[in-house]
Amino acid sequence: MKAVTFQGAKDIQVKQVEDPSLQKNDDIIVRITSTAICGSDLHIYQGALPTHPGYVIGHEPMGIVEEVGPEVTRVKKGDRVVLPFNISCGHCFYCQHDMESQCDNSNPNKEIADTGGYFGFTERYGNYPGGQAELLRVPYGNFMPFVIPESCELEDEALLFMSDVLPTAYWSVENSGVKDGDTVIVLGCGPVGLMTQKFAWMKGAKRVIAVDNLPYRLNHAKRMNNVETINFEDYDNAGSYLKEITEGGADVVIDCVGMDGKKSVVEAVEQKLKLQGGTLSAIELGLNSVRKFGTIQLTGVYGSKYNMFPLGNIFERNVTLKMGQAPVIHYMPMLFDKITNGEFDPTEIITHKVPLDQASDAYKVFNDHQDEVIKVVLKP
């Protein structure tokens, strides 16, 4: 089969690789009909999240079931399914309590990371080949797949983002505690940031402010979500400005940027030397713009270690800090209902749709913010 493979830093190539096969009795094989490039994939592309050459990447897939293991009863050949990026067994404490992103049984790599497993996210997170491919082996076939009813005639693009973007954004708003009347600042106007802005309104926020440094993304946010927009590069201290216009700070700041925020020269060098997980710029901006007793939600992915983390100021201002990988599976039915009821349109974030064969070029476009790119869908 054809698959998108990592060959080195900023070297992504579509290669012929071995077809996946059933390995356990509850595995399924899915023929991928649509998948997408995520901002988290850029950590692999840039070499910040190490893996071996030839590793198949991607964690936002959907498709048609091709084969099922003998113990699989939830799906059958021919079913159309969306697959969550979380690898989740369905039986452990975490899966049974809506915390599927930290499944106890999905990541055998316990000596490096006592965390859950994820599709296409390197050996650190379970070494599962990813979904930017023609075929995908899916473990835990009785728990993971979301089966799309045959009566649903929506195109893939309207449903694909239940795999990651939509549940990640919805969980970010819910986990941060957004409530009626809150002022919410969302850092980042990529796909997750855009949907977080939309869901903040839907949760009852009275004011939503989007922050980015790319004018085309800010324009997309304004057009799609009717938010206030701030280009942080227009201010010497954007955090102080945000605190001023919100009269003491936002109730909630949701960071959808993470380690990919604008780095200082020192941070860029330290990251290459593995002395720093990435930049602290988004966290510092969030801390400067949140009110006392407010909440900062970290949704953008962060690396392992950080120097000069502003723990003292977080503590002394009674700021609550929340973070993590979103649990996906239990959100999928609710999000499906909202999509089919017309409460929002996920396709608003799509700017590029290209054949899988063009993935190498698409990664460069996405990484370099070319052609006003927001979200790239790949079609095997």
Short mmCIF file of C-alpha atoms in Angstrom, two decimals:
data_model
loop_
_atom_site.label_atom_id
_atom_site.label_comp_id
_atom_site.label_asym_id
_atom_site.label_seq_id
_atom_site.Cartn_x
_atom_site.Cartn_y
_atom_site.Cartn_z
CA MET A 1 0.00 0.00 0.00
CA LYS A 2 0.97 3.66 -0.26
CA ALA A 3 1.64 5.53 2.97
CA VAL A 4 3.06 8.84 4.17
CA THR A 5 6.42 8.12 5.81
CA PHE A 6 8.95 10.09 7.82
CA GLN A 7 12.41 9.92 6.24
CA GLY A 8 14.14 12.68 8.21
CA ALA A 9 13.56 16.21 9.44
CA LYS A 10 11.38 18.02 6.87
CA ASP A 11 11.57 14.98 4.62
CA ILE A 12 8.16 13.36 4.25
CA GLN A 13 7.71 10.89 1.39
CA VAL A 14 4.87 8.72 0.11
CA LYS A 15 6.27 5.21 -0.14
CA GLN A 16 5.08 1.68 -0.82
CA VAL A 17 5.00 -0.17 2.50
CA GLU A 18 3.72 -3.54 3.62
CA ASP A 19 -0.03 -3.87 4.00
CA PRO A 20 -1.19 -4.17 7.62
CA SER A 21 -2.64 -7.46 8.81
CA LEU A 22 -4.73 -8.63 11.74
CA GLN A 23 -2.48 -9.28 14.75
CA LYS A 24 -5.06 -9.87 17.48
CA ASN A 25 -8.55 -11.33 17.49
CA ASP A 26 -10.21 -7.95 18.06
CA ASP A 27 -8.27 -6.06 15.36
CA ILE A 28 -9.88 -4.61 12.26
CA ILE A 29 -8.42 -3.40 8.96
CA VAL A 30 -9.83 -0.18 7.52
CA ARG A 31 -9.41 1.11 3.97
CA ILE A 32 -8.82 4.82 4.47
CA THR A 33 -11.01 7.14 2.39
CA SER A 34 -9.99 10.43 4.03
CA THR A 35 -7.33 11.56 6.45
CA ALA A 36 -5.75 14.89 7.41
CA ILE A 37 -2.55 16.62 8.45
CA CYS A 38 -2.58 17.85 12.05
CA GLY A 39 -0.41 20.50 13.68
CA SER A 40 0.87 17.75 15.97
CA ASP A 41 2.21 15.92 12.89
CA LEU A 42 4.53 18.86 12.35
CA HIS A 43 6.43 17.94 15.51
CA ILE A 44 7.44 14.75 13.71
CA TYR A 45 8.00 16.56 10.39
CA GLN A 46 10.31 19.08 12.07
CA GLY A 47 12.24 16.38 13.92
CA ALA A 48 11.17 17.59 17.37
CA LEU A 49 9.46 14.26 18.10
CA PRO A 50 11.99 11.61 17.09
CA THR A 51 11.12 8.48 15.15
CA HIS A 52 12.81 6.14 12.68
CA PRO A 53 12.92 6.58 8.89
CA GLY A 54 10.00 4.81 7.25
CA TYR A 55 7.56 5.36 10.12
CA VAL A 56 3.98 5.86 8.87
CA ILE A 57 2.43 8.99 10.38
CA GLY A 58 -1.03 10.52 10.77
CA HIS A 59 -3.81 10.23 13.34
CA GLU A 60 -6.99 11.64 11.78
CA PRO A 61 -8.43 8.79 9.67
CA MET A 62 -11.75 7.43 8.49
CA GLY A 63 -12.74 4.81 5.97
CA ILE A 64 -14.44 1.51 5.20
CA VAL A 65 -13.92 -1.68 7.22
CA GLU A 66 -12.14 -4.25 5.06
CA GLU A 67 -11.51 -7.09 7.50
CA VAL A 68 -12.44 -7.95 11.08
CA GLY A 69 -10.89 -10.28 13.64
CA PRO A 70 -12.84 -13.30 14.90
CA GLU A 71 -13.78 -11.60 18.20
CA VAL A 72 -15.06 -8.36 16.65
CA THR A 73 -18.81 -7.87 17.01
CA ARG A 74 -19.16 -4.07 16.92
CA VAL A 75 -18.38 -3.57 13.24
CA LYS A 76 -18.57 -5.61 10.06
CA LYS A 77 -16.96 -5.49 6.65
CA GLY A 78 -18.33 -2.57 4.67
CA ASP A 79 -19.09 -0.33 7.65
CA ARG A 80 -18.06 3.30 7.29
CA VAL A 81 -16.14 4.38 10.39
CA VAL A 82 -14.32 7.34 11.94
CA LEU A 83 -11.29 6.41 14.04
CA PRO A 84 -10.18 8.35 17.13
CA PHE A 85 -6.54 9.29 17.49
CA ASN A 86 -6.53 7.73 20.99
CA ILE A 87 -5.69 4.02 21.10
CA SER A 88 -8.06 2.81 23.81
CA CYS A 89 -8.86 -0.66 25.10
CA GLY A 90 -12.30 0.07 26.53
CA HIS A 91 -11.75 -2.03 29.66
CA CYS A 92 -9.27 -0.24 31.93
CA PHE A 93 -10.14 2.30 34.62
CA TYR A 94 -9.37 5.25 32.35
CA CYS A 95 -11.40 4.01 29.39
CA GLN A 96 -14.31 3.19 31.68
CA HIS A 97 -14.28 6.72 33.16
CA ASP A 98 -14.16 8.82 29.94
CA MET A 99 -10.38 9.30 30.07
CA GLU A 100 -9.57 7.25 26.96
CA SER A 101 -6.46 9.27 26.07
CA GLN A 102 -4.68 7.71 29.05
CA CYS A 103 -5.63 4.08 28.43
CA ASP A 104 -3.57 1.80 30.66
CA ASN A 105 -3.20 -0.93 28.04
CA SER A 106 -2.49 0.88 24.78
CA ASN A 107 1.13 1.98 25.22
CA PRO A 108 3.67 -0.78 25.90
CA ASN A 109 6.48 1.79 26.11
CA LYS A 110 6.17 2.31 29.87
CA GLU A 111 9.87 2.92 30.49
CA ILE A 112 9.71 6.15 28.48
CA ALA A 113 6.18 7.41 28.97
CA ASP A 114 3.45 6.16 31.28
CA THR A 115 0.83 7.58 28.97
CA GLY A 116 -1.72 6.42 26.43
CA GLY A 117 -1.06 5.29 22.87
CA TYR A 118 -1.88 7.25 19.72
CA PHE A 119 -1.96 6.47 16.01
CA GLY A 120 1.08 7.59 14.05
CA PHE A 121 2.79 9.36 16.95
CA THR A 122 6.13 7.55 17.19
CA GLU A 123 7.52 4.84 19.42
CA ARG A 124 7.10 6.99 22.50
CA TYR A 125 3.33 6.67 22.21
CA GLY A 126 3.01 3.00 21.35
CA ASN A 127 4.62 2.66 17.91
CA TYR A 128 1.29 2.40 16.07
CA PRO A 129 1.55 3.03 12.31
CA GLY A 130 -0.51 6.04 11.34
CA GLY A 131 -3.56 6.73 9.26
CA GLN A 132 -2.06 8.68 6.36
CA ALA A 133 -2.12 5.52 4.32
CA GLU A 134 -4.36 3.41 2.14
CA LEU A 135 -4.94 0.83 4.88
CA LEU A 136 -4.82 0.94 8.68
CA ARG A 137 -4.78 -1.75 11.33
CA VAL A 138 -7.03 -0.67 14.20
CA PRO A 139 -6.74 -2.46 17.56
CA TYR A 140 -9.64 -2.83 20.02
CA GLY A 141 -12.19 -3.09 17.24
CA ASN A 142 -15.05 -3.49 19.71
CA PHE A 143 -14.41 -0.11 21.34
CA MET A 144 -12.59 2.35 19.10
CA PRO A 145 -14.45 2.71 15.78
CA PHE A 146 -17.39 5.09 15.49
CA VAL A 147 -19.78 3.54 13.00
CA ILE A 148 -21.54 6.04 10.73
CA PRO A 149 -25.17 5.00 10.19
CA GLU A 150 -25.96 3.91 6.64
CA SER A 151 -28.66 6.57 6.55
CA CYS A 152 -26.06 9.33 6.93
CA GLU A 153 -25.22 10.77 3.52
CA LEU A 154 -22.77 13.42 4.70
CA GLU A 155 -19.43 13.51 2.89
CA ASP A 156 -16.26 12.39 4.66
CA GLU A 157 -15.10 15.94 5.21
CA ALA A 158 -18.08 16.72 7.44
CA LEU A 159 -17.28 13.77 9.74
CA LEU A 160 -13.51 13.27 9.53
CA PHE A 161 -12.63 15.71 12.29
CA MET A 162 -14.46 13.67 14.93
CA SER A 163 -11.13 11.79 14.96
CA ASP A 164 -9.27 14.63 16.70
CA VAL A 165 -9.98 18.31 15.97
CA LEU A 166 -13.58 18.42 17.16
CA PRO A 167 -13.31 16.39 20.38
CA THR A 168 -10.02 18.11 21.22
CA ALA A 169 -11.61 21.54 20.84
CA TYR A 170 -14.82 20.59 22.65
CA TRP A 171 -12.93 18.95 25.52
CA SER A 172 -10.68 22.01 25.80
CA VAL A 173 -13.68 24.25 26.36
CA GLU A 174 -15.37 21.81 28.71
CA ASN A 175 -12.23 20.95 30.68
CA SER A 176 -11.37 24.62 31.12
CA GLY A 177 -14.76 25.22 32.71
CA VAL A 178 -16.11 27.85 30.30
CA LYS A 179 -19.56 28.91 31.48
CA ASP A 180 -22.27 31.41 30.66
CA GLY A 181 -20.98 34.98 30.67
CA ASP A 182 -17.26 34.16 30.57
CA THR A 183 -14.64 36.05 28.63
CA VAL A 184 -12.48 33.54 26.75
CA ILE A 185 -9.17 34.15 25.00
CA VAL A 186 -8.11 31.50 22.48
CA LEU A 187 -4.44 31.46 21.54
CA GLY A 188 -4.04 30.21 17.97
CA CYS A 189 -6.30 30.24 14.92
CA GLY A 190 -5.38 26.87 13.47
CA PRO A 191 -8.04 24.15 13.13
CA VAL A 192 -8.31 23.37 16.86
CA GLY A 193 -8.21 27.05 17.77
CA LEU A 194 -11.00 27.87 15.31
CA MET A 195 -13.26 25.11 16.60
CA THR A 196 -12.43 26.04 20.22
CA GLN A 197 -13.62 29.58 19.49
CA LYS A 198 -16.87 28.23 18.05
CA PHE A 199 -17.48 25.87 20.97
CA ALA A 200 -16.72 28.64 23.49
CA TRP A 201 -19.62 30.63 22.02
CA MET A 202 -21.81 27.53 22.12
CA LYS A 203 -20.96 27.06 25.82
CA GLY A 204 -22.26 30.54 26.60
CA ALA A 205 -19.19 32.80 26.53
CA LYS A 206 -20.11 36.49 26.33
CA ARG A 207 -16.82 37.45 24.67
CA VAL A 208 -14.33 35.42 22.62
CA ILE A 209 -10.98 36.88 21.59
CA ALA A 210 -8.73 35.09 19.08
CA VAL A 211 -4.96 35.68 19.15
CA ASP A 212 -2.48 34.81 16.39
CA ASN A 213 0.26 36.48 14.36
CA LEU A 214 -0.85 35.41 10.87
CA PRO A 215 -3.33 37.89 9.38
CA TYR A 216 -4.98 35.33 7.10
CA ARG A 217 -5.72 33.03 10.05
CA LEU A 218 -7.11 35.94 12.08
CA ASN A 219 -9.30 36.86 9.12
CA HIS A 220 -10.53 33.26 8.91
CA ALA A 221 -11.39 33.34 12.62
CA LYS A 222 -13.30 36.61 12.27
CA ARG A 223 -15.22 35.37 9.23
CA MET A 224 -15.99 31.92 10.66
CA ASN A 225 -16.63 32.72 14.33
CA ASN A 226 -17.30 36.47 14.60
CA VAL A 227 -14.63 36.81 17.27
CA GLU A 228 -12.49 39.78 18.24
CA THR A 229 -9.01 39.32 16.81
CA ILE A 230 -5.61 40.38 18.11
CA ASN A 231 -2.30 40.08 16.26
CA PHE A 232 0.16 39.73 19.13
CA GLU A 233 2.98 41.15 17.00
CA ASP A 234 1.16 44.49 16.88
CA TYR A 235 1.88 45.10 20.59
CA ASP A 236 5.02 45.34 22.71
CA ASN A 237 3.19 43.35 25.39
CA ALA A 238 0.09 41.69 23.97
CA GLY A 239 -0.70 40.03 27.29
CA SER A 240 -0.89 43.36 29.10
CA TYR A 241 -3.06 44.78 26.32
CA LEU A 242 -5.44 41.83 26.55
CA LYS A 243 -5.61 42.21 30.32
CA GLU A 244 -6.45 45.88 29.88
CA ILE A 245 -9.25 45.40 27.34
CA THR A 246 -10.77 42.59 29.42
CA GLU A 247 -10.68 44.77 32.55
CA GLY A 248 -8.43 42.55 34.65
CA GLY A 249 -8.01 39.50 32.46
CA ALA A 250 -10.03 36.74 30.83
CA ASP A 251 -11.87 34.14 32.87
CA VAL A 252 -10.36 31.42 30.68
CA VAL A 253 -7.37 31.33 28.32
CA ILE A 254 -7.14 28.28 26.04
CA ASP A 255 -3.71 27.74 24.49
CA CYS A 256 -4.09 25.94 21.15
CA VAL A 257 -0.50 26.73 20.13
CA GLY A 258 1.83 24.79 22.45
CA MET A 259 5.48 24.29 21.68
CA ASP A 260 5.01 25.72 18.17
CA GLY A 261 4.60 29.29 19.39
CA LYS A 262 7.01 31.98 18.31
CA LYS A 263 10.44 31.06 19.67
CA SER A 264 13.22 33.35 20.76
CA VAL A 265 16.64 32.67 19.25
CA VAL A 266 17.74 31.14 22.58
CA GLU A 267 14.67 28.85 22.75
CA ALA A 268 15.22 27.66 19.17
CA VAL A 269 18.83 26.74 19.92
CA GLU A 270 17.93 25.10 23.24
CA GLN A 271 15.23 23.00 21.56
CA LYS A 272 17.66 21.70 18.96
CA LEU A 273 20.08 20.81 21.76
CA LYS A 274 17.27 19.03 23.66
CA LEU A 275 17.66 21.49 26.55
CA GLN A 276 14.16 22.91 26.13
CA GLY A 277 10.90 21.31 25.00
CA GLY A 278 9.92 24.35 22.96
CA THR A 279 8.83 27.91 23.56
CA LEU A 280 7.07 29.27 26.64
CA SER A 281 5.70 32.27 24.73
CA ALA A 282 2.08 31.09 24.60
CA ILE A 283 2.07 30.20 28.31
CA GLU A 284 3.54 33.59 29.20
CA LEU A 285 0.99 35.36 27.02
CA GLY A 286 -1.79 33.36 28.64
CA LEU A 287 -0.53 34.11 32.13
CA ASN A 288 -0.33 37.84 31.37
CA SER A 289 -3.88 37.93 30.04
CA VAL A 290 -5.79 35.69 32.49
CA ARG A 291 -7.45 37.14 35.57
CA LYS A 292 -6.61 36.15 39.13
CA PHE A 293 -8.36 32.88 39.96
CA GLY A 294 -8.75 32.34 36.21
CA THR A 295 -7.94 29.19 34.26
CA ILE A 296 -5.33 28.45 31.59
CA GLN A 297 -6.01 25.35 29.50
CA LEU A 298 -3.00 23.96 27.59
CA THR A 299 -4.23 22.05 24.55
CA GLY A 300 -1.35 22.66 22.16
CA VAL A 301 1.27 19.93 22.56
CA TYR A 302 4.31 20.62 24.73
CA GLY A 303 7.68 18.87 24.93
CA SER A 304 9.18 17.26 28.00
CA LYS A 305 11.26 19.84 29.92
CA TYR A 306 11.11 23.62 30.25
CA ASN A 307 13.50 26.10 31.79
CA MET A 308 12.18 29.25 33.50
CA PHE A 309 8.61 27.94 33.74
CA PRO A 310 6.60 30.71 35.52
CA LEU A 311 5.30 28.48 38.30
CA GLY A 312 5.65 31.14 40.99
CA ASN A 313 3.43 33.67 39.24
CA ILE A 314 0.82 30.99 38.48
CA PHE A 315 0.79 30.09 42.17
CA GLU A 316 0.71 33.59 43.60
CA ARG A 317 -2.22 34.66 41.40
CA ASN A 318 -4.32 31.55 42.15
CA VAL A 319 -4.41 30.62 38.47
CA THR A 320 -5.63 27.12 37.66
CA LEU A 321 -3.56 25.29 35.03
CA LYS A 322 -5.15 22.40 33.12
CA MET A 323 -3.74 20.45 30.21
CA GLY A 324 -3.37 17.21 28.33
CA GLN A 325 -4.35 15.01 25.41
CA ALA A 326 -8.08 15.08 24.84
CA PRO A 327 -10.08 11.89 25.38
CA VAL A 328 -11.99 11.36 22.15
CA ILE A 329 -14.22 8.31 22.04
CA HIS A 330 -17.00 9.32 24.43
CA TYR A 331 -17.40 12.67 22.65
CA MET A 332 -17.93 11.19 19.19
CA PRO A 333 -21.68 10.34 19.43
CA MET A 334 -22.54 13.79 20.77
CA LEU A 335 -20.48 15.56 18.11
CA PHE A 336 -22.01 13.41 15.39
CA ASP A 337 -25.47 14.47 16.56
CA LYS A 338 -24.48 18.15 16.54
CA ILE A 339 -23.06 17.85 13.02
CA THR A 340 -26.08 16.02 11.61
CA ASN A 341 -28.43 18.47 13.35
CA GLY A 342 -26.63 21.33 11.61
CA GLU A 343 -25.42 23.03 14.79
CA PHE A 344 -22.03 23.71 13.19
CA ASP A 345 -20.17 22.92 9.98
CA PRO A 346 -16.74 21.28 10.40
CA THR A 347 -15.86 21.83 6.75
CA GLU A 348 -15.36 25.55 7.44
CA ILE A 349 -11.77 24.83 8.49
CA ILE A 350 -10.81 23.00 5.27
CA THR A 351 -8.70 25.00 2.83
CA HIS A 352 -6.87 22.24 0.93
CA LYS A 353 -7.91 18.80 -0.30
CA VAL A 354 -5.22 16.85 -2.15
CA PRO A 355 -4.42 13.27 -3.17
CA LEU A 356 -2.31 11.24 -0.74
CA ASP A 357 0.44 11.18 -3.38
CA GLN A 358 0.94 14.92 -2.86
CA ALA A 359 1.46 14.66 0.91
CA SER A 360 5.11 15.72 0.77
CA ASP A 361 4.25 19.04 -0.86
CA ALA A 362 1.21 19.44 1.40
CA TYR A 363 3.37 19.11 4.52
CA LYS A 364 5.65 21.89 3.31
CA VAL A 365 2.68 24.14 2.53
CA PHE A 366 1.18 23.44 5.95
CA ASN A 367 4.43 23.88 7.87
CA ASP A 368 5.39 27.09 6.06
CA HIS A 369 1.87 28.64 6.20
CA GLN A 370 1.74 28.96 2.42
CA ASP A 371 -1.35 29.58 0.32
CA GLU A 372 -3.40 30.69 3.37
CA VAL A 373 -3.55 27.08 4.55
CA ILE A 374 -5.68 26.16 7.57
CA LYS A 375 -6.46 22.43 7.22
CA VAL A 376 -5.27 19.88 4.66
CA VAL A 377 -7.34 16.77 3.89
CA LEU A 378 -5.55 13.92 2.15
CA LYS A 379 -7.46 11.53 -0.12
CA PRO A 380 -5.86 8.08 -0.60
#
